[in-house]
mmCIF file of C-alpha atoms in Angstrom:
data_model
loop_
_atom_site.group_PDB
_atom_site.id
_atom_site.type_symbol
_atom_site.label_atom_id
_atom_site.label_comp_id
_atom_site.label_asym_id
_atom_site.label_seq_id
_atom_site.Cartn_x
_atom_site.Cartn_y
_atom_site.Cartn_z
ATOM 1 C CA UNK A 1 -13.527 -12.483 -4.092
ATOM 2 C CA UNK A 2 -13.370 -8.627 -2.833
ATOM 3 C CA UNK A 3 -13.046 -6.199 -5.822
ATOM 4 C CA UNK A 4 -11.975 -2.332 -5.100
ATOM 5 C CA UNK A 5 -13.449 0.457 -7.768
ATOM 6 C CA UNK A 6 -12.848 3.851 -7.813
ATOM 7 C CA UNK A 7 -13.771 6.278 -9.673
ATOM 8 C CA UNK A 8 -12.830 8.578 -11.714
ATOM 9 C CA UNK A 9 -9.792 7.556 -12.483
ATOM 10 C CA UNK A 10 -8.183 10.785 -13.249
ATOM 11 C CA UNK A 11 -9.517 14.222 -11.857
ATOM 12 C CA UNK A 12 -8.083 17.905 -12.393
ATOM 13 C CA UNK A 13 -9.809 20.707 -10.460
ATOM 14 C CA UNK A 14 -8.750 24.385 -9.742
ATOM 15 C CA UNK A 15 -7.325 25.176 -6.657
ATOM 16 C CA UNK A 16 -9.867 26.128 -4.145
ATOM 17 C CA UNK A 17 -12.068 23.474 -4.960
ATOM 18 C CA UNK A 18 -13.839 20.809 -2.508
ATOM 19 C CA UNK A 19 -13.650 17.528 -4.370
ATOM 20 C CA UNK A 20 -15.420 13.873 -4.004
ATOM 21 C CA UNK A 21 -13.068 10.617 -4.546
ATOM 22 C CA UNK A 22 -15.763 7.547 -4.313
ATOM 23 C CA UNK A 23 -14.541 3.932 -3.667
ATOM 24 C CA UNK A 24 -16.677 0.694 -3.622
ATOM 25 C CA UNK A 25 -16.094 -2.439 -2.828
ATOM 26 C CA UNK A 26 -18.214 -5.828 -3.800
ATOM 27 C CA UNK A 27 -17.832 -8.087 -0.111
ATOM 28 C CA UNK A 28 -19.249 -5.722 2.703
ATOM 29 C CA UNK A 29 -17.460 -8.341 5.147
ATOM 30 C CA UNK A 30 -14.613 -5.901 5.181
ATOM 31 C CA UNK A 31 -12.312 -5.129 8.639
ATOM 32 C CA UNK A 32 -11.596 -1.572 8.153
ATOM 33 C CA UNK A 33 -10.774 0.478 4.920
ATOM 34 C CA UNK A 34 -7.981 2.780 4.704
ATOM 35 C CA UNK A 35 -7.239 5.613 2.145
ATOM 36 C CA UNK A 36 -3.663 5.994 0.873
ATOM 37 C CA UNK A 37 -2.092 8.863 -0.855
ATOM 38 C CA UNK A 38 1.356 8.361 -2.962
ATOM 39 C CA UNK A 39 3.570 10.353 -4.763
ATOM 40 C CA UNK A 40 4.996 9.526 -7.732
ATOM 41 C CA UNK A 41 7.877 6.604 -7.477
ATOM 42 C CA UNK A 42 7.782 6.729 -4.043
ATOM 43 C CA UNK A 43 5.679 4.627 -0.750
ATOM 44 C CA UNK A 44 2.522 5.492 0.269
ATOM 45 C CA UNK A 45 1.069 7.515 3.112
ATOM 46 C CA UNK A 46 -1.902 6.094 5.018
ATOM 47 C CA UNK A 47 -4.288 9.354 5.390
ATOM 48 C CA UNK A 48 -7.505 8.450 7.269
ATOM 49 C CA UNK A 49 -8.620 4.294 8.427
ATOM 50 C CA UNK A 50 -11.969 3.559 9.538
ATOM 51 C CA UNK A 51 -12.934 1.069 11.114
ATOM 52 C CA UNK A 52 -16.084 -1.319 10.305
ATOM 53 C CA UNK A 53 -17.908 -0.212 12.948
ATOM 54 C CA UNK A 54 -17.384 3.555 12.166
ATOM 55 C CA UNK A 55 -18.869 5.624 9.714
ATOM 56 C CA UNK A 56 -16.085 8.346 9.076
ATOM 57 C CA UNK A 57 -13.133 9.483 10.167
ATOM 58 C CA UNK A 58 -11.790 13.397 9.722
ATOM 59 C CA UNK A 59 -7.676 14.883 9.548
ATOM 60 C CA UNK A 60 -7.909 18.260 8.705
ATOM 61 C CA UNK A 61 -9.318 19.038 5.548
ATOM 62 C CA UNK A 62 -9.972 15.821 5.133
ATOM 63 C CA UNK A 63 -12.935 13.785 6.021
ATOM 64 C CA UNK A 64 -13.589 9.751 5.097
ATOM 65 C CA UNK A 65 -16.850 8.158 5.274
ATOM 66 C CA UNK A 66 -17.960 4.793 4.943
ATOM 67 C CA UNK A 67 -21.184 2.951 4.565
ATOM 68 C CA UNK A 68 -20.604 -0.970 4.468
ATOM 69 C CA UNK A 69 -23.655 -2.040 3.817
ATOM 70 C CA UNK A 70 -23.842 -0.348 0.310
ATOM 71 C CA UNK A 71 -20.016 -0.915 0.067
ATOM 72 C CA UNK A 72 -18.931 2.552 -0.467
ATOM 73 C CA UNK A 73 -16.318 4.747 0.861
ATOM 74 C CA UNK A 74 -15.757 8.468 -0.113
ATOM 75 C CA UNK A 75 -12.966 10.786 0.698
ATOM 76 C CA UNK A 76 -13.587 14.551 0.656
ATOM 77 C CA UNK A 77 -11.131 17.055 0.717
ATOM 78 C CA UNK A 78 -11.976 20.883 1.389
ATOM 79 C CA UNK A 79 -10.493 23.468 -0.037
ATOM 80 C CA UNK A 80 -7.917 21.343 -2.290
ATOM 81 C CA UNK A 81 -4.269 22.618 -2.988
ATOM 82 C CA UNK A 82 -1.532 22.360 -5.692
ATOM 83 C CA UNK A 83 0.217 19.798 -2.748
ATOM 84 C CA UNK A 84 -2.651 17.813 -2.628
ATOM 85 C CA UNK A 85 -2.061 16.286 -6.249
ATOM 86 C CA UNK A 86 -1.213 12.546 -6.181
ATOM 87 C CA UNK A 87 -2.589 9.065 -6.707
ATOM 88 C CA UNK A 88 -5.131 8.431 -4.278
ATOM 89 C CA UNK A 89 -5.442 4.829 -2.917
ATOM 90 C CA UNK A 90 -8.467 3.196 -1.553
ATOM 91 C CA UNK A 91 -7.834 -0.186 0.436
ATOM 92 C CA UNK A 92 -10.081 -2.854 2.302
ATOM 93 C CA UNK A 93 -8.667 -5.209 4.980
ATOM 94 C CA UNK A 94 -10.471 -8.189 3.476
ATOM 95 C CA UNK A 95 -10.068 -11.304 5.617
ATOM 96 C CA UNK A 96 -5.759 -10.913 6.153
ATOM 97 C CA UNK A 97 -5.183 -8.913 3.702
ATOM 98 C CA UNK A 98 -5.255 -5.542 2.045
ATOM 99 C CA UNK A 99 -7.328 -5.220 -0.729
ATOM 100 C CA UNK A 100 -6.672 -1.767 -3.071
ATOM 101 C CA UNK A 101 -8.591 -0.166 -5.532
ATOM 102 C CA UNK A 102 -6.421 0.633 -9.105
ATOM 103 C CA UNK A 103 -6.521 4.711 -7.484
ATOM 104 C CA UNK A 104 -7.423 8.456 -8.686
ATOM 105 C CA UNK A 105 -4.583 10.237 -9.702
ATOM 106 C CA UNK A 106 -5.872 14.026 -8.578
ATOM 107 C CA UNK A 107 -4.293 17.657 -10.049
ATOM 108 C CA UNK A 108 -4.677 20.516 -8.654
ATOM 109 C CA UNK A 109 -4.284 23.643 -10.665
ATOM 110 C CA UNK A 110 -2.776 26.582 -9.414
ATOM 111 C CA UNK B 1 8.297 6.896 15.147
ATOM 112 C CA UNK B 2 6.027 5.545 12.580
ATOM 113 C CA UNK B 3 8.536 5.122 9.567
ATOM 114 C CA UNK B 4 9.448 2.100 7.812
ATOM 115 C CA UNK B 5 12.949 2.269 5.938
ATOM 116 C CA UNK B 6 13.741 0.231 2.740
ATOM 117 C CA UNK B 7 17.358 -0.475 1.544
ATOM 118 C CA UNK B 8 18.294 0.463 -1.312
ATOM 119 C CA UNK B 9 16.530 3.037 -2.659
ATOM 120 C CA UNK B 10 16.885 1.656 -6.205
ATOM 121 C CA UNK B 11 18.810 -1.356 -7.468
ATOM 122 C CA UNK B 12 19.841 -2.830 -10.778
ATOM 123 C CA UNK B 13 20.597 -6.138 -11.533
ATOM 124 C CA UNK B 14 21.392 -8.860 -14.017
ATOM 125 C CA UNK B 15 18.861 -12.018 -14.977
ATOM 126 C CA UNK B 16 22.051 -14.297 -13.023
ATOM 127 C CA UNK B 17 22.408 -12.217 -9.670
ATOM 128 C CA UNK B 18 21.521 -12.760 -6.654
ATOM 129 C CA UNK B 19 20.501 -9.476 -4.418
ATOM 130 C CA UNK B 20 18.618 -8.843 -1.065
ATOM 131 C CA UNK B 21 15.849 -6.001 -0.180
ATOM 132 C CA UNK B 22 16.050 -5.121 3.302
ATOM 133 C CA UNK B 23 13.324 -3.195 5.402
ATOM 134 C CA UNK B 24 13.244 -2.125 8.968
ATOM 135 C CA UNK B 25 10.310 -0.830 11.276
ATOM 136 C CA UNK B 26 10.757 0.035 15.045
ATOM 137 C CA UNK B 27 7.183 0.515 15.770
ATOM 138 C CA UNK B 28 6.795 -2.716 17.911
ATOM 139 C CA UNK B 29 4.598 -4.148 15.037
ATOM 140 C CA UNK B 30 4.121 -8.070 14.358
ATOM 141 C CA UNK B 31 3.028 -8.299 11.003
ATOM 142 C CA UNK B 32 5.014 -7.108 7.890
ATOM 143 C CA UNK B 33 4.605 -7.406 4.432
ATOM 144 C CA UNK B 34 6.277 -7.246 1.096
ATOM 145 C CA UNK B 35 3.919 -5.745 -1.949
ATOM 146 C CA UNK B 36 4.919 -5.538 -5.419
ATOM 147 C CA UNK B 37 4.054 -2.068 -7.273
ATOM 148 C CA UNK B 38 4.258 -1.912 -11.464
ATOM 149 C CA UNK B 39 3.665 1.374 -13.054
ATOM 150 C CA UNK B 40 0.604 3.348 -12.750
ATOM 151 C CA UNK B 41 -0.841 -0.199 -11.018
ATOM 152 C CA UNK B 42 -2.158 -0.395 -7.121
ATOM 153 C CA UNK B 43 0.183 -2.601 -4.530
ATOM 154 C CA UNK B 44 -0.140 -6.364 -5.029
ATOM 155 C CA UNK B 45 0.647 -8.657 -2.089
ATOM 156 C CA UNK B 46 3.599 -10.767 -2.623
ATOM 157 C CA UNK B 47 3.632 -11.816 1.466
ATOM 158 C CA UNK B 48 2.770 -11.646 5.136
ATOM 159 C CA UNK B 49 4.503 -12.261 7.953
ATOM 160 C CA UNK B 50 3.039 -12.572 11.616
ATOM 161 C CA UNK B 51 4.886 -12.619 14.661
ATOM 162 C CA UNK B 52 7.817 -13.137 12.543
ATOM 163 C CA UNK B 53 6.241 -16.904 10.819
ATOM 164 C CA UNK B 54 5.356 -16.453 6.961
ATOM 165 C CA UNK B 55 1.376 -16.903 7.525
ATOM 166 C CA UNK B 56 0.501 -15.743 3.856
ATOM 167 C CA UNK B 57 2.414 -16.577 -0.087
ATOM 168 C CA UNK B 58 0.371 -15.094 -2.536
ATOM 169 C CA UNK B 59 1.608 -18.080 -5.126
ATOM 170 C CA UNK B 60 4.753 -16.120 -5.759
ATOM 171 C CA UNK B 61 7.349 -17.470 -7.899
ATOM 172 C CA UNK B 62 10.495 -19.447 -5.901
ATOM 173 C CA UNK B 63 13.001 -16.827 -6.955
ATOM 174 C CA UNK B 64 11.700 -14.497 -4.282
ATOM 175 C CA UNK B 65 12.543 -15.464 -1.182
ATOM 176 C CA UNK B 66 11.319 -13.695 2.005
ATOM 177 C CA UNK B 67 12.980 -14.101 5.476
ATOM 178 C CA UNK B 68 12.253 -12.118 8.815
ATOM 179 C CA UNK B 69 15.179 -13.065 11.207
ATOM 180 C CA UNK B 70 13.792 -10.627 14.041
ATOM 181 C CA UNK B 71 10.438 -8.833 14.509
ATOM 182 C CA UNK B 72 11.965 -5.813 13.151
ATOM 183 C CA UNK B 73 13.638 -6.965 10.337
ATOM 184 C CA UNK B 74 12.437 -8.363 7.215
ATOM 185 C CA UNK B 75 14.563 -9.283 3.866
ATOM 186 C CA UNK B 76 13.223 -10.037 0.622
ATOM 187 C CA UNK B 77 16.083 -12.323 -1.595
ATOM 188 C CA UNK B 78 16.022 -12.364 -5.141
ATOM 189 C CA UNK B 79 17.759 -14.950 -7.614
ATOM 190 C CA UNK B 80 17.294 -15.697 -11.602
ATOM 191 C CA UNK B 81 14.840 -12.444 -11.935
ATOM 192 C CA UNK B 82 13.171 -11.778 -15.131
ATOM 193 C CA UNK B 83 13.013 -8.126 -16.196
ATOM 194 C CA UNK B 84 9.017 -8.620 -16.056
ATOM 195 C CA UNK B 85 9.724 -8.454 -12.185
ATOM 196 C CA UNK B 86 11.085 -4.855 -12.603
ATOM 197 C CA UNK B 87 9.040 -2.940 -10.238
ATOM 198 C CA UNK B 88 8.669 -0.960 -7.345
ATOM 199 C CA UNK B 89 9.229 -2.983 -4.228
ATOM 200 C CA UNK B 90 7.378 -1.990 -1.214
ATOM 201 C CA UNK B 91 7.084 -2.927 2.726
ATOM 202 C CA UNK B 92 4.725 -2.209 5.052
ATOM 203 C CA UNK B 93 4.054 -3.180 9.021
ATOM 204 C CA UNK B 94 1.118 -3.201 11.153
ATOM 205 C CA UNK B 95 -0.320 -4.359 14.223
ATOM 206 C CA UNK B 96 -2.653 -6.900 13.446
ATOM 207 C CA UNK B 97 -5.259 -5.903 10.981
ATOM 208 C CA UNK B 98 -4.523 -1.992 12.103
ATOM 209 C CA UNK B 99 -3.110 0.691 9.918
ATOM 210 C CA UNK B 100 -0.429 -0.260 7.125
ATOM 211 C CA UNK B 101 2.707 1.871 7.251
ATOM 212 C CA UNK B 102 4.210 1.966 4.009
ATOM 213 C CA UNK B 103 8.067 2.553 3.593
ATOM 214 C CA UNK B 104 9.578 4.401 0.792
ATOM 215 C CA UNK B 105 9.853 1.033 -1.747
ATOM 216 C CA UNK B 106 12.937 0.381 -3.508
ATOM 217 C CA UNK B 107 12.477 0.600 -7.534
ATOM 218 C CA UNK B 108 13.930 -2.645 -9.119
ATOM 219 C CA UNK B 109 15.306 -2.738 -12.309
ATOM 220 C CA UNK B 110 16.354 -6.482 -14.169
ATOM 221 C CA UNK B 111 18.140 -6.225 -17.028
#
């Protein structure tokens, strides 16, 4: 069975700051992973997928990396903004289906 | 046009009704999905639909029914809800095991 972490759970950082979000996963036999971002009450936004077979993937300020055989994932964001703040979602494609870590909700201070 | 629309927005209903979710994509995409969302908790599949055939049930109760009458369209039906299955409804579409696109969700309410 394919288990999502991520951690922390909760971060709060000054604007201006670069920040680290880290997701794992237990199976390594993974498809792609993708990082969400939602707002609260409402859908979520797929930010950045990589692919198995890649090791990151960069939009703007932010960059995704992934390393399967250790079965992490981080997300970095530069220079982080009052907009950024939100839940942040980290998902597997796991045989059919999307797995999800339980998320870092992220506030940034103005 | 990457967007995925969900109707309604929100929706309140009674333990006896019987309601519909709707949710529309126009992306060309063959699989679509229907994830369940309770508060502060990550997505949990409910189902999966490929080239409009239900390929995946993730052991959900009866009183949700999904149908997809088109490759665009896909309803979710609802009968005798408990108000444990208040939650934030969401859909999603893909091409195969690609990127998810995530519509807005429509926030149930069972009273």
């Amino acid at each position: 069975k394919q288990e999502v972490t991520q951690i922390p759970a909760a971060l709060s950082v000054p604007e201006g700051e670069n920040l680290v979000l880290n997701c794992s996963f237990t199976d390594s036999a993974i498809y792609n992973l993708q990082w969400f971002r939602q707002d609260p009450g409402k859908g979520l936004t797929s930010l950045l997928l990589i692919q198995s077979s890649q090791r990151e993937q960069t939009s703007g300020r932010l960059n995704a990396s992934l390393d399967k055989s250790s079965g992490r994932s981080t997300l970095y964001i530069a220079a982080s903004q009052p907009g950024d703040s939100a839940t942040y979602l980290c998902a597997v494609v796991y045989g059919n289906k999307l797995v999800f870590g339980a998320g870092t909700i992220l506030r940034v201070k103005s | 046009d990457t967007e995925v629309t969900q109707t309604p927005k929100h929706l309140v209903m009674g333990m006896t009704n019987k309601k519909s979710l709707k949710c529309e994509q126009h992306m060309g995409h063959r699989a679509m999905y229907w994830y369940k969302q309770k508060a502060k908790k990550p997505p949990e599949l409910m189902f999966v639909y490929s080239y409009e055939k239900l390929s995946i049930n993730e052991s959900v109760p009866s009183r949700f029914s999904p149908e997809c009458p088109n490759s665009s369209l896909l309803n979710l039906h609802l009968h005798a809800l408990q108000p444990e299955d208040s939650a934030l409804y969401l859909c999603a579409s893909s091409r195969a095991a690609d990127t998810q696109y995530f519509g807005p969700g429509t926030r149930l309410t069972v009273l």
